[in-house]
């Protein structure tokens, strides 16, 4: 996560391929759980004070707000509805 220096109240948007939290939805594929809940990504986006985190990997279109951060995945073209 890169952070630029500017206004202290600027909105920060962060991105990752893997899911930063286990609470985010997974398809019913056991192998997919290996890429869910990366504590390092979660810690980085918290340090950066991200307001929106966009992630991928599961191909499930979803938006969840957890602990003040909005987590979003919008799989283009072949997204699976939760």
PDB file of N, CA and C in Angstrom:
ATOM      1  N   UNK A   1       0.860  -1.171   0.000  1.00  0.00           N
ATOM      2  CA  UNK A   1       0.000   0.000   0.000  1.00  0.00           C
ATOM      3  C   UNK A   1       0.899   1.224   0.000  1.00  0.00           C
ATOM      4  N   UNK A   2       0.694   2.070  -0.964  1.00  0.00           N
ATOM      5  CA  UNK A   2       1.460   3.321  -1.038  1.00  0.00           C
ATOM      6  C   UNK A   2       0.614   4.438  -0.460  1.00  0.00           C
ATOM      7  N   UNK A   3       1.256   5.326   0.249  1.00  0.00           N
ATOM      8  CA  UNK A   3       0.534   6.455   0.823  1.00  0.00           C
ATOM      9  C   UNK A   3       1.262   7.735   0.431  1.00  0.00           C
ATOM     10  N   UNK A   4       0.530   8.669  -0.124  1.00  0.00           N
ATOM     11  CA  UNK A   4       1.121   9.951  -0.472  1.00  0.00           C
ATOM     12  C   UNK A   4       0.917  10.916   0.677  1.00  0.00           C
ATOM     13  N   UNK A   5       1.783  11.887   0.759  1.00  0.00           N
ATOM     14  CA  UNK A   5       1.670  12.888   1.814  1.00  0.00           C
ATOM     15  C   UNK A   5       0.863  14.059   1.279  1.00  0.00           C
ATOM     16  N   UNK A   6      -0.187  14.378   1.988  1.00  0.00           N
ATOM     17  CA  UNK A   6      -1.058  15.470   1.571  1.00  0.00           C
ATOM     18  C   UNK A   6      -1.986  15.822   2.699  1.00  0.00           C
ATOM     19  N   UNK A   7      -3.181  16.177   2.357  1.00  0.00           N
ATOM     20  CA  UNK A   7      -4.159  16.573   3.366  1.00  0.00           C
ATOM     21  C   UNK A   7      -4.439  15.413   4.317  1.00  0.00           C
ATOM     22  N   UNK A   8      -4.466  15.697   5.593  1.00  0.00           N
ATOM     23  CA  UNK A   8      -4.682  14.668   6.610  1.00  0.00           C
ATOM     24  C   UNK A   8      -6.059  14.036   6.507  1.00  0.00           C
ATOM     25  N   UNK A   9      -7.012  14.746   5.925  1.00  0.00           N
ATOM     26  CA  UNK A   9      -8.367  14.219   5.840  1.00  0.00           C
ATOM     27  C   UNK A   9      -8.680  13.612   4.474  1.00  0.00           C
ATOM     28  N   UNK A  10      -7.661  13.363   3.655  1.00  0.00           N
ATOM     29  CA  UNK A  10      -7.873  12.796   2.323  1.00  0.00           C
ATOM     30  C   UNK A  10      -8.401  11.368   2.444  1.00  0.00           C
ATOM     31  N   UNK A  11      -9.314  10.998   1.554  1.00  0.00           N
ATOM     32  CA  UNK A  11      -9.819   9.628   1.519  1.00  0.00           C
ATOM     33  C   UNK A  11      -8.768   8.720   0.903  1.00  0.00           C
ATOM     34  N   UNK A  12      -8.530   7.588   1.541  1.00  0.00           N
ATOM     35  CA  UNK A  12      -7.541   6.625   1.059  1.00  0.00           C
ATOM     36  C   UNK A  12      -8.283   5.407   0.533  1.00  0.00           C
ATOM     37  N   UNK A  13      -7.914   4.972  -0.677  1.00  0.00           N
ATOM     38  CA  UNK A  13      -8.442   3.755  -1.281  1.00  0.00           C
ATOM     39  C   UNK A  13      -7.278   2.796  -1.433  1.00  0.00           C
ATOM     40  N   UNK A  14      -7.430   1.590  -0.906  1.00  0.00           N
ATOM     41  CA  UNK A  14      -6.373   0.594  -1.005  1.00  0.00           C
ATOM     42  C   UNK A  14      -6.846  -0.577  -1.860  1.00  0.00           C
ATOM     43  N   UNK A  15      -5.889  -1.359  -2.358  1.00  0.00           N
ATOM     44  CA  UNK A  15      -6.174  -2.458  -3.272  1.00  0.00           C
ATOM     45  C   UNK A  15      -5.328  -3.678  -2.912  1.00  0.00           C
ATOM     46  N   UNK A  16      -5.881  -4.859  -3.127  1.00  0.00           N
ATOM     47  CA  UNK A  16      -5.117  -6.098  -3.013  1.00  0.00           C
ATOM     48  C   UNK A  16      -5.789  -7.157  -3.868  1.00  0.00           C
ATOM     49  N   UNK A  17      -5.065  -8.187  -4.176  1.00  0.00           N
ATOM     50  CA  UNK A  17      -5.669  -9.310  -4.893  1.00  0.00           C
ATOM     51  C   UNK A  17      -6.376 -10.228  -3.902  1.00  0.00           C
ATOM     52  N   UNK A  18      -5.735 -10.483  -2.772  1.00  0.00           N
ATOM     53  CA  UNK A  18      -6.282 -11.414  -1.793  1.00  0.00           C
ATOM     54  C   UNK A  18      -7.197 -10.716  -0.792  1.00  0.00           C
ATOM     55  N   UNK A  19      -8.038 -11.493  -0.133  1.00  0.00           N
ATOM     56  CA  UNK A  19      -8.989 -10.976   0.844  1.00  0.00           C
ATOM     57  C   UNK A  19      -8.275 -10.643   2.152  1.00  0.00           C
ATOM     58  N   UNK A  20      -8.474  -9.438   2.667  1.00  0.00           N
ATOM     59  CA  UNK A  20      -7.798  -9.065   3.902  1.00  0.00           C
ATOM     60  C   UNK A  20      -8.463  -9.598   5.179  1.00  0.00           C
ATOM     61  N   UNK A  21      -9.707 -10.069   5.074  1.00  0.00           N
ATOM     62  CA  UNK A  21     -10.429 -10.525   6.274  1.00  0.00           C
ATOM     63  C   UNK A  21     -11.188 -11.809   5.982  1.00  0.00           C
ATOM     64  N   UNK A  22     -11.235 -12.683   6.970  1.00  0.00           N
ATOM     65  CA  UNK A  22     -11.972 -13.946   6.818  1.00  0.00           C
ATOM     66  C   UNK A  22     -13.491 -13.741   6.802  1.00  0.00           C
ATOM     67  N   UNK A  23     -13.961 -12.594   7.280  1.00  0.00           N
ATOM     68  CA  UNK A  23     -15.403 -12.340   7.299  1.00  0.00           C
ATOM     69  C   UNK A  23     -15.966 -12.067   5.905  1.00  0.00           C
ATOM     70  N   UNK A  24     -15.110 -11.811   4.935  1.00  0.00           N
ATOM     71  CA  UNK A  24     -15.575 -11.528   3.576  1.00  0.00           C
ATOM     72  C   UNK A  24     -15.986 -12.836   2.900  1.00  0.00           C
ATOM     73  N   UNK A  25     -16.999 -12.789   2.014  1.00  0.00           N
ATOM     74  CA  UNK A  25     -17.555 -14.026   1.467  1.00  0.00           C
ATOM     75  C   UNK A  25     -16.604 -14.779   0.546  1.00  0.00           C
ATOM     76  N   UNK A  26     -16.673 -16.103   0.667  1.00  0.00           N
ATOM     77  CA  UNK A  26     -15.901 -17.020  -0.173  1.00  0.00           C
ATOM     78  C   UNK A  26     -16.855 -17.931  -0.928  1.00  0.00           C
ATOM     79  N   UNK A  27     -16.472 -18.344  -2.137  1.00  0.00           N
ATOM     80  CA  UNK A  27     -17.278 -19.381  -2.790  1.00  0.00           C
ATOM     81  C   UNK A  27     -17.060 -20.704  -2.066  1.00  0.00           C
ATOM     82  N   UNK A  28     -17.867 -21.691  -2.345  1.00  0.00           N
ATOM     83  CA  UNK A  28     -17.761 -22.982  -1.676  1.00  0.00           C
ATOM     84  C   UNK A  28     -16.602 -23.821  -2.182  1.00  0.00           C
ATOM     85  N   UNK A  29     -15.438 -23.245  -2.279  1.00  0.00           N
ATOM     86  CA  UNK A  29     -14.246 -23.947  -2.751  1.00  0.00           C
ATOM     87  C   UNK A  29     -13.234 -23.953  -1.615  1.00  0.00           C
ATOM     88  N   UNK A  30     -12.922 -25.117  -1.099  1.00  0.00           N
ATOM     89  CA  UNK A  30     -12.027 -25.229   0.056  1.00  0.00           C
ATOM     90  C   UNK A  30     -10.671 -24.586  -0.195  1.00  0.00           C
ATOM     91  N   UNK A  31     -10.110 -24.745  -1.377  1.00  0.00           N
ATOM     92  CA  UNK A  31      -8.787 -24.203  -1.694  1.00  0.00           C
ATOM     93  C   UNK A  31      -8.768 -22.671  -1.627  1.00  0.00           C
ATOM     94  N   UNK A  32      -9.917 -22.035  -1.840  1.00  0.00           N
ATOM     95  CA  UNK A  32      -9.993 -20.579  -1.832  1.00  0.00           C
ATOM     96  C   UNK A  32      -9.721 -20.010  -0.436  1.00  0.00           C
ATOM     97  N   UNK A  33      -9.968 -20.791   0.593  1.00  0.00           N
ATOM     98  CA  UNK A  33      -9.775 -20.320   1.969  1.00  0.00           C
ATOM     99  C   UNK A  33      -8.317 -19.977   2.253  1.00  0.00           C
ATOM    100  N   UNK A  34      -7.391 -20.543   1.490  1.00  0.00           N
ATOM    101  CA  UNK A  34      -5.971 -20.244   1.684  1.00  0.00           C
ATOM    102  C   UNK A  34      -5.655 -18.778   1.404  1.00  0.00           C
ATOM    103  N   UNK A  35      -6.465 -18.122   0.601  1.00  0.00           N
ATOM    104  CA  UNK A  35      -6.223 -16.730   0.220  1.00  0.00           C
ATOM    105  C   UNK A  35      -7.151 -15.778   0.951  1.00  0.00           C
ATOM    106  N   UNK A  36      -7.737 -16.228   2.026  1.00  0.00           N
ATOM    107  CA  UNK A  36      -8.681 -15.404   2.771  1.00  0.00           C
ATOM    108  C   UNK A  36      -8.107 -15.042   4.131  1.00  0.00           C
ATOM    109  N   UNK A  37      -8.246 -13.786   4.478  1.00  0.00           N
ATOM    110  CA  UNK A  37      -7.853 -13.354   5.799  1.00  0.00           C
ATOM    111  C   UNK A  37      -6.376 -13.079   5.957  1.00  0.00           C
ATOM    112  N   UNK A  38      -5.806 -12.290   5.056  1.00  0.00           N
ATOM    113  CA  UNK A  38      -4.390 -11.937   5.140  1.00  0.00           C
ATOM    114  C   UNK A  38      -4.218 -10.797   6.146  1.00  0.00           C
ATOM    115  N   UNK A  39      -3.720 -11.137   7.329  1.00  0.00           N
ATOM    116  CA  UNK A  39      -3.585 -10.151   8.402  1.00  0.00           C
ATOM    117  C   UNK A  39      -2.607  -9.038   8.038  1.00  0.00           C
ATOM    118  N   UNK A  40      -1.625  -9.329   7.199  1.00  0.00           N
ATOM    119  CA  UNK A  40      -0.664  -8.304   6.773  1.00  0.00           C
ATOM    120  C   UNK A  40      -1.362  -7.243   5.939  1.00  0.00           C
ATOM    121  N   UNK A  41      -2.217  -7.661   5.020  1.00  0.00           N
ATOM    122  CA  UNK A  41      -2.967  -6.700   4.195  1.00  0.00           C
ATOM    123  C   UNK A  41      -3.887  -5.868   5.088  1.00  0.00           C
ATOM    124  N   UNK A  42      -4.585  -6.527   5.996  1.00  0.00           N
ATOM    125  CA  UNK A  42      -5.499  -5.813   6.896  1.00  0.00           C
ATOM    126  C   UNK A  42      -4.741  -4.778   7.721  1.00  0.00           C
ATOM    127  N   UNK A  43      -3.572  -5.139   8.244  1.00  0.00           N
ATOM    128  CA  UNK A  43      -2.770  -4.199   9.042  1.00  0.00           C
ATOM    129  C   UNK A  43      -2.304  -3.016   8.194  1.00  0.00           C
ATOM    130  N   UNK A  44      -1.901  -3.281   6.958  1.00  0.00           N
ATOM    131  CA  UNK A  44      -1.442  -2.208   6.070  1.00  0.00           C
ATOM    132  C   UNK A  44      -2.561  -1.235   5.761  1.00  0.00           C
ATOM    133  N   UNK A  45      -3.744  -1.734   5.442  1.00  0.00           N
ATOM    134  CA  UNK A  45      -4.829  -0.815   5.085  1.00  0.00           C
ATOM    135  C   UNK A  45      -5.301  -0.032   6.304  1.00  0.00           C
ATOM    136  N   UNK A  46      -5.184  -0.611   7.486  1.00  0.00           N
ATOM    137  CA  UNK A  46      -5.520   0.118   8.719  1.00  0.00           C
ATOM    138  C   UNK A  46      -4.495   1.218   8.990  1.00  0.00           C
ATOM    139  N   UNK A  47      -3.211   0.917   8.797  1.00  0.00           N
ATOM    140  CA  UNK A  47      -2.176   1.944   8.992  1.00  0.00           C
ATOM    141  C   UNK A  47      -2.350   3.098   8.015  1.00  0.00           C
ATOM    142  N   UNK A  48      -2.760   2.783   6.808  1.00  0.00           N
ATOM    143  CA  UNK A  48      -2.964   3.815   5.785  1.00  0.00           C
ATOM    144  C   UNK A  48      -4.285   4.561   5.981  1.00  0.00           C
ATOM    145  N   UNK A  49      -5.104   4.096   6.913  1.00  0.00           N
ATOM    146  CA  UNK A  49      -6.429   4.671   7.180  1.00  0.00           C
ATOM    147  C   UNK A  49      -7.332   4.623   5.951  1.00  0.00           C
ATOM    148  N   UNK A  50      -7.306   3.490   5.304  1.00  0.00           N
ATOM    149  CA  UNK A  50      -8.130   3.290   4.116  1.00  0.00           C
ATOM    150  C   UNK A  50      -9.608   3.366   4.477  1.00  0.00           C
ATOM    151  N   UNK A  51     -10.364   4.044   3.628  1.00  0.00           N
ATOM    152  CA  UNK A  51     -11.816   4.100   3.799  1.00  0.00           C
ATOM    153  C   UNK A  51     -12.508   3.084   2.892  1.00  0.00           C
ATOM    154  N   UNK A  52     -11.819   2.729   1.797  1.00  0.00           N
ATOM    155  CA  UNK A  52     -12.338   1.746   0.843  1.00  0.00           C
ATOM    156  C   UNK A  52     -11.197   0.822   0.465  1.00  0.00           C
ATOM    157  N   UNK A  53     -11.443  -0.486   0.562  1.00  0.00           N
ATOM    158  CA  UNK A  53     -10.444  -1.462   0.126  1.00  0.00           C
ATOM    159  C   UNK A  53     -11.072  -2.320  -0.965  1.00  0.00           C
ATOM    160  N   UNK A  54     -10.453  -2.325  -2.127  1.00  0.00           N
ATOM    161  CA  UNK A  54     -10.921  -3.094  -3.281  1.00  0.00           C
ATOM    162  C   UNK A  54     -10.031  -4.329  -3.383  1.00  0.00           C
ATOM    163  N   UNK A  55     -10.654  -5.497  -3.454  1.00  0.00           N
ATOM    164  CA  UNK A  55      -9.894  -6.744  -3.511  1.00  0.00           C
ATOM    165  C   UNK A  55     -10.443  -7.653  -4.590  1.00  0.00           C
ATOM    166  N   UNK A  56      -9.771  -8.747  -4.837  1.00  0.00           N
ATOM    167  CA  UNK A  56     -10.182  -9.677  -5.884  1.00  0.00           C
ATOM    168  C   UNK A  56     -10.135 -11.108  -5.403  1.00  0.00           C
ATOM    169  N   UNK A  57      -9.796 -11.979  -6.290  1.00  0.00           N
ATOM    170  CA  UNK A  57      -9.516 -13.392  -6.084  1.00  0.00           C
ATOM    171  C   UNK A  57     -10.743 -14.291  -6.086  1.00  0.00           C
ATOM    172  N   UNK A  58     -11.827 -13.933  -5.430  1.00  0.00           N
ATOM    173  CA  UNK A  58     -12.950 -14.871  -5.301  1.00  0.00           C
ATOM    174  C   UNK A  58     -13.979 -14.758  -6.423  1.00  0.00           C
ATOM    175  N   UNK A  59     -13.962 -13.672  -7.187  1.00  0.00           N
ATOM    176  CA  UNK A  59     -14.926 -13.445  -8.277  1.00  0.00           C
ATOM    177  C   UNK A  59     -16.354 -13.325  -7.761  1.00  0.00           C
ATOM    178  N   UNK A  60     -16.506 -12.889  -6.510  1.00  0.00           N
ATOM    179  CA  UNK A  60     -17.837 -12.671  -5.936  1.00  0.00           C
ATOM    180  C   UNK A  60     -18.060 -11.166  -5.816  1.00  0.00           C
ATOM    181  N   UNK A  61     -19.077 -10.657  -6.481  1.00  0.00           N
ATOM    182  CA  UNK A  61     -19.402  -9.242  -6.377  1.00  0.00           C
ATOM    183  C   UNK A  61     -20.026  -8.982  -5.011  1.00  0.00           C
ATOM    184  N   UNK A  62     -19.386  -8.115  -4.237  1.00  0.00           N
ATOM    185  CA  UNK A  62     -19.868  -7.879  -2.881  1.00  0.00           C
ATOM    186  C   UNK A  62     -19.356  -6.553  -2.343  1.00  0.00           C
ATOM    187  N   UNK A  63     -20.088  -6.000  -1.396  1.00  0.00           N
ATOM    188  CA  UNK A  63     -19.665  -4.812  -0.652  1.00  0.00           C
ATOM    189  C   UNK A  63     -20.042  -5.054   0.803  1.00  0.00           C
ATOM    190  N   UNK A  64     -19.059  -4.916   1.694  1.00  0.00           N
ATOM    191  CA  UNK A  64     -19.284  -5.067   3.132  1.00  0.00           C
ATOM    192  C   UNK A  64     -18.553  -3.939   3.849  1.00  0.00           C
ATOM    193  N   UNK A  65     -19.131  -3.429   4.913  1.00  0.00           N
ATOM    194  CA  UNK A  65     -18.448  -2.475   5.766  1.00  0.00           C
ATOM    195  C   UNK A  65     -18.167  -3.159   7.097  1.00  0.00           C
ATOM    196  N   UNK A  66     -16.886  -3.209   7.456  1.00  0.00           N
ATOM    197  CA  UNK A  66     -16.449  -3.852   8.695  1.00  0.00           C
ATOM    198  C   UNK A  66     -15.501  -2.919   9.425  1.00  0.00           C
ATOM    199  N   UNK A  67     -15.810  -2.606  10.651  1.00  0.00           N
ATOM    200  CA  UNK A  67     -14.952  -1.760  11.487  1.00  0.00           C
ATOM    201  C   UNK A  67     -14.562  -0.456  10.796  1.00  0.00           C
ATOM    202  N   UNK A  68     -15.531   0.156  10.105  1.00  0.00           N
ATOM    203  CA  UNK A  68     -15.316   1.469   9.511  1.00  0.00           C
ATOM    204  C   UNK A  68     -14.654   1.486   8.150  1.00  0.00           C
ATOM    205  N   UNK A  69     -14.345   0.319   7.593  1.00  0.00           N
ATOM    206  CA  UNK A  69     -13.754   0.254   6.247  1.00  0.00           C
ATOM    207  C   UNK A  69     -14.734  -0.462   5.331  1.00  0.00           C
ATOM    208  N   UNK A  70     -14.927   0.094   4.146  1.00  0.00           N
ATOM    209  CA  UNK A  70     -15.781  -0.546   3.148  1.00  0.00           C
ATOM    210  C   UNK A  70     -14.902  -1.447   2.286  1.00  0.00           C
ATOM    211  N   UNK A  71     -15.269  -2.720   2.181  1.00  0.00           N
ATOM    212  CA  UNK A  71     -14.544  -3.717   1.380  1.00  0.00           C
ATOM    213  C   UNK A  71     -15.395  -4.032   0.160  1.00  0.00           C
ATOM    214  N   UNK A  72     -14.785  -3.954  -1.026  1.00  0.00           N
ATOM    215  CA  UNK A  72     -15.553  -4.124  -2.256  1.00  0.00           C
ATOM    216  C   UNK A  72     -14.820  -5.013  -3.252  1.00  0.00           C
ATOM    217  N   UNK A  73     -15.599  -5.867  -3.894  1.00  0.00           N
ATOM    218  CA  UNK A  73     -15.105  -6.625  -5.041  1.00  0.00           C
ATOM    219  C   UNK A  73     -16.146  -6.522  -6.142  1.00  0.00           C
ATOM    220  N   UNK A  74     -15.703  -6.158  -7.322  1.00  0.00           N
ATOM    221  CA  UNK A  74     -16.574  -6.056  -8.481  1.00  0.00           C
ATOM    222  C   UNK A  74     -15.881  -6.770  -9.627  1.00  0.00           C
ATOM    223  N   UNK A  75     -16.106  -8.079  -9.694  1.00  0.00           N
ATOM    224  CA  UNK A  75     -15.462  -8.891 -10.729  1.00  0.00           C
ATOM    225  C   UNK A  75     -16.064  -8.542 -12.084  1.00  0.00           C
ATOM    226  N   UNK A  76     -15.255  -7.989 -12.944  1.00  0.00           N
ATOM    227  CA  UNK A  76     -15.730  -7.503 -14.236  1.00  0.00           C
ATOM    228  C   UNK A  76     -16.020  -8.676 -15.187  1.00  0.00           C
ATOM    229  N   UNK A  77     -17.250  -8.740 -15.658  1.00  0.00           N
ATOM    230  CA  UNK A  77     -17.609  -9.679 -16.706  1.00  0.00           C
ATOM    231  C   UNK A  77     -18.077 -11.042 -16.263  1.00  0.00           C
ATOM    232  N   UNK A  78     -17.641 -11.543 -15.127  1.00  0.00           N
ATOM    233  CA  UNK A  78     -18.039 -12.882 -14.730  1.00  0.00           C
ATOM    234  C   UNK A  78     -18.221 -13.008 -13.226  1.00  0.00           C
ATOM    235  N   UNK A  79     -18.594 -11.938 -12.592  1.00  0.00           N
ATOM    236  CA  UNK A  79     -18.761 -11.956 -11.151  1.00  0.00           C
ATOM    237  C   UNK A  79     -19.897 -12.861 -10.709  1.00  0.00           C
ATOM    238  N   UNK A  80     -19.719 -13.512  -9.571  1.00  0.00           N
ATOM    239  CA  UNK A  80     -20.703 -14.408  -8.987  1.00  0.00           C
ATOM    240  C   UNK A  80     -21.450 -13.620  -7.914  1.00  0.00           C
ATOM    241  N   UNK A  81     -22.761 -13.649  -7.974  1.00  0.00           N
ATOM    242  CA  UNK A  81     -23.557 -12.990  -6.935  1.00  0.00           C
ATOM    243  C   UNK A  81     -23.484 -13.814  -5.660  1.00  0.00           C
ATOM    244  N   UNK A  82     -23.343 -13.167  -4.496  1.00  0.00           N
ATOM    245  CA  UNK A  82     -23.264 -13.940  -3.240  1.00  0.00           C
ATOM    246  C   UNK A  82     -24.564 -14.644  -2.912  1.00  0.00           C
TER     247      UNK A  82
END
